[in-house]
Coordinates of C-alpha atoms in Angstrom, one line a residue:
S1493 CA 9.2 -23.7 -20.9
L1494 CA 10.0 -23.4 -24.6
K1495 CA 6.4 -22.4 -25.5
M1496 CA 6.4 -19.6 -23.0
D1497 CA 9.9 -18.4 -24.3
L1498 CA 8.5 -18.4 -27.8
L1499 CA 5.5 -16.4 -26.6
H1500 CA 7.8 -13.9 -24.9
S1501 CA 10.1 -13.6 -27.8
N1502 CA 7.2 -12.8 -30.2
G1503 CA 6.1 -10.3 -27.6
V1504 CA 9.5 -8.6 -27.6
L1505 CA 9.3 -8.3 -31.4
I1506 CA 5.9 -6.5 -31.0
I1507 CA 7.4 -4.2 -28.4
Q1508 CA 10.4 -3.4 -30.7
H1509 CA 8.0 -2.7 -33.5
L1510 CA 5.9 -0.3 -31.4
Q1511 CA 8.9 1.5 -30.0
R1512 CA 10.4 1.9 -33.5
D1513 CA 7.3 2.8 -35.5
Y1514 CA 5.1 4.6 -33.0
R1515 CA 7.7 6.9 -31.5
A1516 CA 5.6 9.9 -32.6
Y1517 CA 2.8 8.8 -30.3
E1518 CA 5.1 8.4 -27.3
D1519 CA 3.4 11.2 -25.3
F1520 CA -0.1 9.9 -26.0
L1521 CA 0.8 6.3 -25.1
N1522 CA 2.4 7.4 -21.8
F1523 CA -0.7 9.4 -21.1
M1524 CA -2.9 6.3 -21.8
S1525 CA -0.8 4.3 -19.4
H1526 CA -1.6 6.9 -16.7
V1527 CA -5.3 6.7 -17.7
G1528 CA -5.2 2.9 -17.0
D1529 CA -3.6 3.5 -13.6
P1530 CA -5.9 1.8 -11.0
R1531 CA -5.3 4.7 -8.6
N1532 CA -7.3 7.0 -10.9
I1533 CA -10.4 5.0 -9.9
F1534 CA -10.3 6.4 -6.4
S1535 CA -9.2 10.0 -7.2
I1536 CA -11.1 10.7 -10.4
Y1537 CA -13.8 8.2 -11.5
F1538 CA -15.3 7.5 -8.1
P1539 CA -15.8 11.1 -7.0
L1540 CA -17.6 11.8 -10.3
W1541 CA -19.9 8.8 -10.2
F1542 CA -20.7 8.6 -6.5
Q1543 CA -22.4 12.0 -6.5
L1544 CA -24.3 11.3 -9.7
N1545 CA -25.3 7.8 -8.7
Q1546 CA -24.3 6.3 -5.3
V1547 CA -25.1 2.8 -6.4
V1548 CA -22.7 3.0 -9.3
G1549 CA -20.0 4.7 -7.2
T1550 CA -20.2 2.1 -4.5
K1551 CA -20.0 -0.7 -7.0
M1552 CA -17.0 0.9 -8.6
I1553 CA -15.0 0.8 -5.4
W1554 CA -15.9 -2.9 -4.8
V1555 CA -15.1 -3.9 -8.3
A1556 CA -11.8 -2.0 -8.2
V1557 CA -10.7 -3.5 -4.9
I1558 CA -11.8 -7.1 -5.5
G1559 CA -10.5 -6.9 -9.1
D1560 CA -7.1 -5.7 -7.9
W1561 CA -7.0 -8.4 -5.2
F1562 CA -7.7 -11.1 -7.8
N1563 CA -5.0 -9.5 -9.9
L1564 CA -2.5 -9.9 -7.1
I1565 CA -3.4 -13.5 -6.5
F1566 CA -3.1 -14.3 -10.2
K1567 CA 0.2 -12.5 -10.4
W1568 CA 1.5 -14.7 -7.6
I1569 CA 0.2 -17.9 -9.2
L1570 CA 1.3 -17.2 -12.8
F1571 CA 4.8 -15.9 -12.1
G1572 CA 4.7 -13.7 -15.2
H1573 CA 7.9 -12.0 -16.3
R1574 CA 8.1 -8.4 -17.5
P1575 CA 9.8 -7.6 -20.8
Y1576 CA 12.4 -5.2 -19.5
W1577 CA 14.0 -7.8 -17.3
W1578 CA 13.1 -10.9 -19.3
V1579 CA 15.3 -9.9 -22.3
Q1580 CA 18.3 -9.5 -20.0
E1581 CA 18.0 -13.0 -18.4
T1582 CA 16.6 -15.3 -21.0
M1583 CA 18.9 -17.8 -22.8
I1584 CA 16.7 -18.0 -25.9
Y1585 CA 18.9 -15.4 -27.8
P1586 CA 22.2 -16.8 -29.3
N1587 CA 25.6 -15.3 -28.3
Q1588 CA 23.9 -13.2 -25.5
S1589 CA 22.6 -10.8 -28.2
S1590 CA 19.5 -9.8 -26.3
P1591 CA 17.2 -7.2 -27.9
C1592 CA 17.5 -3.6 -26.7
L1593 CA 14.2 -2.4 -25.2
E1594 CA 13.8 1.2 -24.2
Q1595 CA 12.7 2.0 -20.7
F1596 CA 10.6 4.9 -19.4
P1597 CA 10.0 6.4 -15.9
I1598 CA 6.8 4.3 -15.6
T1599 CA 8.4 1.1 -16.9
C1600 CA 10.0 -0.3 -13.8
E1601 CA 7.0 -2.0 -12.1
T1602 CA 8.2 -4.3 -9.4
G1603 CA 5.4 -6.9 -9.2
P1604 CA 5.0 -9.9 -11.6
G1605 CA 3.6 -9.1 -15.0
S1606 CA 0.6 -11.4 -15.6
P1607 CA -2.1 -10.3 -15.8
S1608 CA -1.7 -6.6 -16.3
G1609 CA -3.1 -4.6 -13.4
H1610 CA -3.6 -1.5 -15.5
A1611 CA -5.5 -3.3 -18.2
M1612 CA -7.6 -5.2 -15.6
G1613 CA -8.4 -2.1 -13.5
S1614 CA -9.2 -0.1 -16.6
S1615 CA -11.6 -2.7 -18.0
C1616 CA -13.2 -3.2 -14.6
V1617 CA -14.1 0.4 -14.0
W1618 CA -15.0 1.3 -17.6
Y1619 CA -17.3 -1.7 -17.8
V1620 CA -19.1 -0.5 -14.7
M1621 CA -19.4 3.0 -16.2
V1622 CA -20.6 1.9 -19.6
T1623 CA -23.2 -0.5 -18.2
A1624 CA -24.4 2.2 -15.8
A1625 CA -24.8 4.7 -18.5
L1626 CA -26.7 2.2 -20.7
S1627 CA -29.1 1.3 -17.9
Y1628 CA -30.6 4.7 -18.2
T1629 CA -31.5 4.2 -21.9
V1630 CA -32.6 0.6 -21.8
R1631 CA -35.9 1.6 -20.3
W1632 CA -36.9 3.7 -23.3
K1633 CA -39.8 2.1 -25.1
D1634 CA -40.9 4.1 -28.1
K1635 CA -39.4 3.5 -31.5
L1636 CA -37.2 6.6 -31.7
A1637 CA -35.9 6.0 -28.2
V1638 CA -35.0 2.3 -29.0
T1639 CA -33.0 3.5 -32.0
L1640 CA -31.3 6.1 -29.9
H1641 CA -30.5 3.4 -27.3
R1642 CA -28.9 1.2 -30.0
L1643 CA -26.8 4.1 -31.2
T1644 CA -25.7 5.0 -27.7
W1645 CA -24.9 1.3 -27.0
S1646 CA -22.7 1.2 -30.1
F1647 CA -21.0 4.5 -29.3
L1648 CA -20.2 3.7 -25.6
W1649 CA -18.9 0.2 -26.3
S1650 CA -16.8 1.5 -29.1
I1651 CA -15.3 4.1 -26.7
F1652 CA -14.8 1.3 -24.1
W1653 CA -12.8 -0.9 -26.6
I1654 CA -10.8 2.1 -27.9
I1655 CA -9.7 3.0 -24.4
Q1656 CA -8.9 -0.6 -23.5
I1657 CA -6.8 -1.2 -26.7
S1658 CA -5.0 2.1 -26.2
V1659 CA -4.2 1.2 -22.6
C1660 CA -3.0 -2.2 -23.7
I1661 CA -0.8 -0.8 -26.4
S1662 CA 0.7 1.8 -24.0
R1663 CA 1.6 -0.9 -21.5
V1664 CA 3.3 -3.0 -24.2
F1665 CA 5.0 0.1 -25.7
I1666 CA 6.8 1.0 -22.4
A1667 CA 8.1 -2.6 -22.1
T1668 CA 6.3 -3.3 -18.8
H1669 CA 4.0 -6.0 -20.2
F1670 CA 3.9 -8.6 -22.9
P1671 CA 0.8 -8.6 -25.2
H1672 CA -0.7 -11.7 -23.8
Q1673 CA -0.6 -10.2 -20.3
V1674 CA -2.6 -7.1 -21.2
I1675 CA -5.2 -9.2 -23.1
L1676 CA -5.6 -11.5 -20.1
G1677 CA -6.0 -8.4 -17.9
V1678 CA -8.8 -6.9 -20.0
F1679 CA -10.9 -10.0 -20.0
A1680 CA -10.3 -10.8 -16.3
G1681 CA -11.4 -7.3 -15.5
I1682 CA -14.6 -7.7 -17.5
L1683 CA -15.4 -11.0 -15.7
V1684 CA -15.0 -9.4 -12.3
A1685 CA -17.1 -6.3 -13.2
E1686 CA -19.8 -8.6 -14.7
A1687 CA -19.9 -10.7 -11.5
F1688 CA -20.7 -7.5 -9.5
E1689 CA -23.6 -6.7 -11.8
H1690 CA -25.3 -9.6 -10.0
T1691 CA -24.2 -8.8 -6.5
P1692 CA -26.7 -6.2 -5.1
A1693 CA -25.8 -7.0 -1.4
I1694 CA -22.9 -4.6 -1.5
Q1695 CA -25.3 -1.7 -1.6
T1696 CA -26.6 -2.5 1.9
A1697 CA -23.4 -3.8 3.5
S1698 CA -22.9 -2.7 7.1
L1699 CA -19.6 -1.5 8.5
R1700 CA -19.1 -4.9 10.0
M1701 CA -19.4 -6.5 6.6
Y1702 CA -16.8 -4.1 5.2
I1703 CA -14.4 -4.9 8.1
K1704 CA -15.0 -8.7 7.7
T1705 CA -14.3 -8.4 3.9
N1706 CA -11.1 -6.5 4.6
L1707 CA -9.9 -9.0 7.1
F1708 CA -10.7 -11.9 4.8
L1709 CA -8.8 -10.3 1.8
F1710 CA -5.8 -9.5 3.9
I1711 CA -5.6 -12.8 5.8
F1712 CA -6.0 -14.8 2.6
A1713 CA -3.3 -12.9 0.8
L1714 CA -0.9 -12.9 3.7
G1715 CA -1.6 -16.6 4.4
F1716 CA -1.1 -17.5 0.8
Y1717 CA 2.2 -15.6 0.8
L1718 CA 3.5 -17.2 4.0
S1719 CA 2.4 -20.7 3.1
L1720 CA 4.4 -20.6 -0.2
K1721 CA 7.3 -19.0 1.7
L1722 CA 7.4 -22.0 4.0
L1723 CA 7.7 -24.1 0.8
D1724 CA 10.7 -22.0 -0.1
I1725 CA 8.8 -20.1 -2.9
D1726 CA 9.4 -16.4 -2.7
L1727 CA 6.4 -14.5 -4.1
L1728 CA 8.4 -11.3 -4.1
W1729 CA 10.9 -12.7 -6.6
S1730 CA 10.1 -10.0 -9.0
V1731 CA 11.3 -7.1 -6.8
P1732 CA 15.1 -7.9 -7.0
K1733 CA 14.7 -8.4 -10.8
A1734 CA 13.2 -5.0 -11.2
K1735 CA 15.9 -3.3 -9.1
K1736 CA 18.6 -5.1 -11.0
W1737 CA 17.5 -4.4 -14.6
C1738 CA 15.7 -1.0 -14.3
A1739 CA 17.7 1.6 -16.3
N1740 CA 17.3 4.2 -13.6
P1741 CA 17.2 3.4 -9.8
D1742 CA 15.0 6.5 -9.3
W1743 CA 12.3 4.8 -11.3
I1744 CA 11.8 2.0 -8.8
N1745 CA 8.9 2.9 -6.5
I1746 CA 7.8 1.0 -3.4
D1747 CA 4.2 2.0 -4.4
T1748 CA 4.3 -0.6 -7.2
T1749 CA 5.2 -3.6 -5.0
P1750 CA 2.5 -6.3 -4.5
F1751 CA 1.7 -5.5 -0.8
A1752 CA 1.5 -1.8 -1.5
G1753 CA -1.4 -2.3 -3.9
L1754 CA -3.1 -4.7 -1.4
V1755 CA -2.8 -2.2 1.4
R1756 CA -4.0 0.7 -0.8
N1757 CA -7.1 -1.2 -1.9
L1758 CA -8.0 -2.4 1.6
G1759 CA -7.7 1.2 2.8
A1760 CA -10.1 2.4 0.1
L1761 CA -12.7 -0.3 0.9
F1762 CA -12.5 0.5 4.6
G1763 CA -12.9 4.2 4.0
L1764 CA -16.0 3.6 1.8
G1765 CA -17.6 1.4 4.5
L1766 CA -16.8 4.0 7.2
G1767 CA -18.2 6.8 5.1
I1768 CA -21.4 5.1 4.0
N1769 CA -22.2 4.0 7.5
S1770 CA -21.5 7.4 9.1
E1771 CA -23.9 10.0 10.4
M1772 CA -22.4 12.6 8.1
F1773 CA -23.4 10.6 5.1
I1774 CA -26.9 10.0 6.3
T1775 CA -27.4 13.7 7.2
S1776 CA -26.0 15.1 3.9
C1777 CA -26.5 12.5 1.1
K1778 CA -29.8 11.2 2.4
G1779 CA -31.2 14.6 3.2
K1780 CA -33.3 17.0 1.2
N1781 CA -30.3 18.7 -0.4
S1782 CA -29.1 15.4 -1.9
C1783 CA -31.6 15.7 -4.8
K1784 CA -30.5 19.2 -5.8
L1785 CA -28.2 19.5 -8.8
S1786 CA -26.3 22.3 -7.2
F1787 CA -25.5 20.1 -4.2
R1788 CA -24.1 17.3 -6.4
I1789 CA -22.0 19.7 -8.6
L1790 CA -20.5 21.4 -5.5
C1791 CA -19.7 17.9 -4.0
I1792 CA -18.0 16.8 -7.2
A1793 CA -16.0 19.9 -7.6
A1794 CA -14.9 20.0 -3.9
S1795 CA -14.1 16.3 -3.9
L1796 CA -12.0 16.4 -7.0
A1797 CA -10.1 19.5 -5.7
T1798 CA -9.6 18.0 -2.2
L1799 CA -8.3 14.6 -3.6
Q1800 CA -5.8 16.4 -5.8
L1801 CA -4.4 18.0 -2.7
Y1802 CA -3.8 14.4 -1.3
N1803 CA -1.3 13.9 -4.1
F1804 CA 1.0 16.5 -2.4
V1805 CA 1.0 14.3 0.7
K1806 CA 4.2 12.2 0.3
I1807 CA 4.4 9.1 2.4
P1808 CA 8.0 8.4 3.8
T1809 CA 9.4 5.2 2.2
H1810 CA 12.5 4.7 4.4
T1811 CA 10.6 2.2 6.7
E1812 CA 8.5 -0.3 4.8
Y1813 CA 6.0 -1.1 7.5
L1814 CA 5.4 2.6 8.3
F1815 CA 4.8 3.2 4.5
Y1816 CA 2.1 0.5 4.5
I1817 CA 0.3 1.8 7.5
L1818 CA 0.3 5.4 6.3
S1819 CA -0.7 4.3 2.8
F1820 CA -3.7 2.5 4.3
C1821 CA -4.7 5.6 6.2
K1822 CA -4.3 7.8 3.1
S1823 CA -6.3 5.5 0.9
A1824 CA -9.1 5.2 3.5
A1825 CA -9.2 9.0 3.8
M1826 CA -10.0 9.4 0.0
P1827 CA -13.4 7.7 -0.2
L1828 CA -14.3 8.9 3.3
T1829 CA -13.7 12.5 2.0
V1830 CA -15.9 11.9 -1.0
V1831 CA -18.7 10.0 0.8
A1832 CA -19.0 11.9 4.1
L1833 CA -16.7 14.8 4.8
V1834 CA -17.2 16.9 1.6
P1835 CA -21.0 16.3 1.3
Y1836 CA -21.5 17.2 5.0
C1837 CA -19.5 20.4 4.6
V1838 CA -21.5 21.3 1.4
H1839 CA -24.7 20.4 3.2
S1840 CA -23.9 22.6 6.2
L1841 CA -22.8 25.5 3.9
M1842 CA -26.1 25.3 1.9
K1843 CA -28.1 25.1 5.1
T1844 CA -26.4 28.2 6.5
T1845 CA -27.0 30.1 3.3
E1846 CA -30.7 29.2 3.3
K1847 CA -31.1 30.4 6.8
K1848 CA -29.5 33.8 6.0
L1849 CA -31.7 34.2 2.9
N1850 CA -34.8 33.5 5.1

């Protein structure tokens, strides 16, 4: 429509302005784009928070998975274009004089652009972290403590918005999103995170509930995709556009396709459910060592180190279905490592050390 074309053309002007006048901040903006990557939730934020507060860590995975699932459904419904291919195909510019937008190695996302998954994921997880941190100070009653709580509240929410704005600007700068797409992503993420503030049932969910939730999310998404395909509506329309207009074919990554994100998130949720309902988790994280600061620090350090090793595990991409299966397994292994395997190993090590000392 004409209104959407005008919105996109104004967005292109903003992108051009950023790429021209903020070139000196290119490294920082690329870094902030990586900060907003939803995959950091599983490899960095979750290992830190789960050992500090298991309630917050569990909520973080649920918020990330459900938020990204909603992001996928919204992308399929809204059919949002990305700037780097829209400028090449739109007829709004006279004499085919389309603007020149610079591309970067992280520009060529293959899914639809609205709402921004990076902005939505970042606002989801940071909202959970900020509200969790403030929950510790809200119980302070004396006058000095109340003042300190207000200062902490102002500081943490300022940090929250600085990070969200930086992530949004970075995604617009690399020409992978229009401004309205990142704004929509931020507020959609906040709504999902706020909804889980009032959903305590996830803390006591059984493995059966995790499996049922996984099946529902997968069947609904697959059913939605197949139903529209029967109506001759291809929800993967964005993939050929990305391949056609990406400046470098090597920048196209199967990991950015819609189904890759779905499989990755379902794997993470299944791994969390498997870990929390395992004997290893009960033995280690519910035992006497779980209250010790040394136990938690060792678990955090070992979890972060182990998960970084997972980055060296490259999944073959020549067969799409094999990629999805292995991606699910890898994603499930990450929370399982944080929740059960690492704590159990640390618990066993500490127990052995105590016996030797005695």
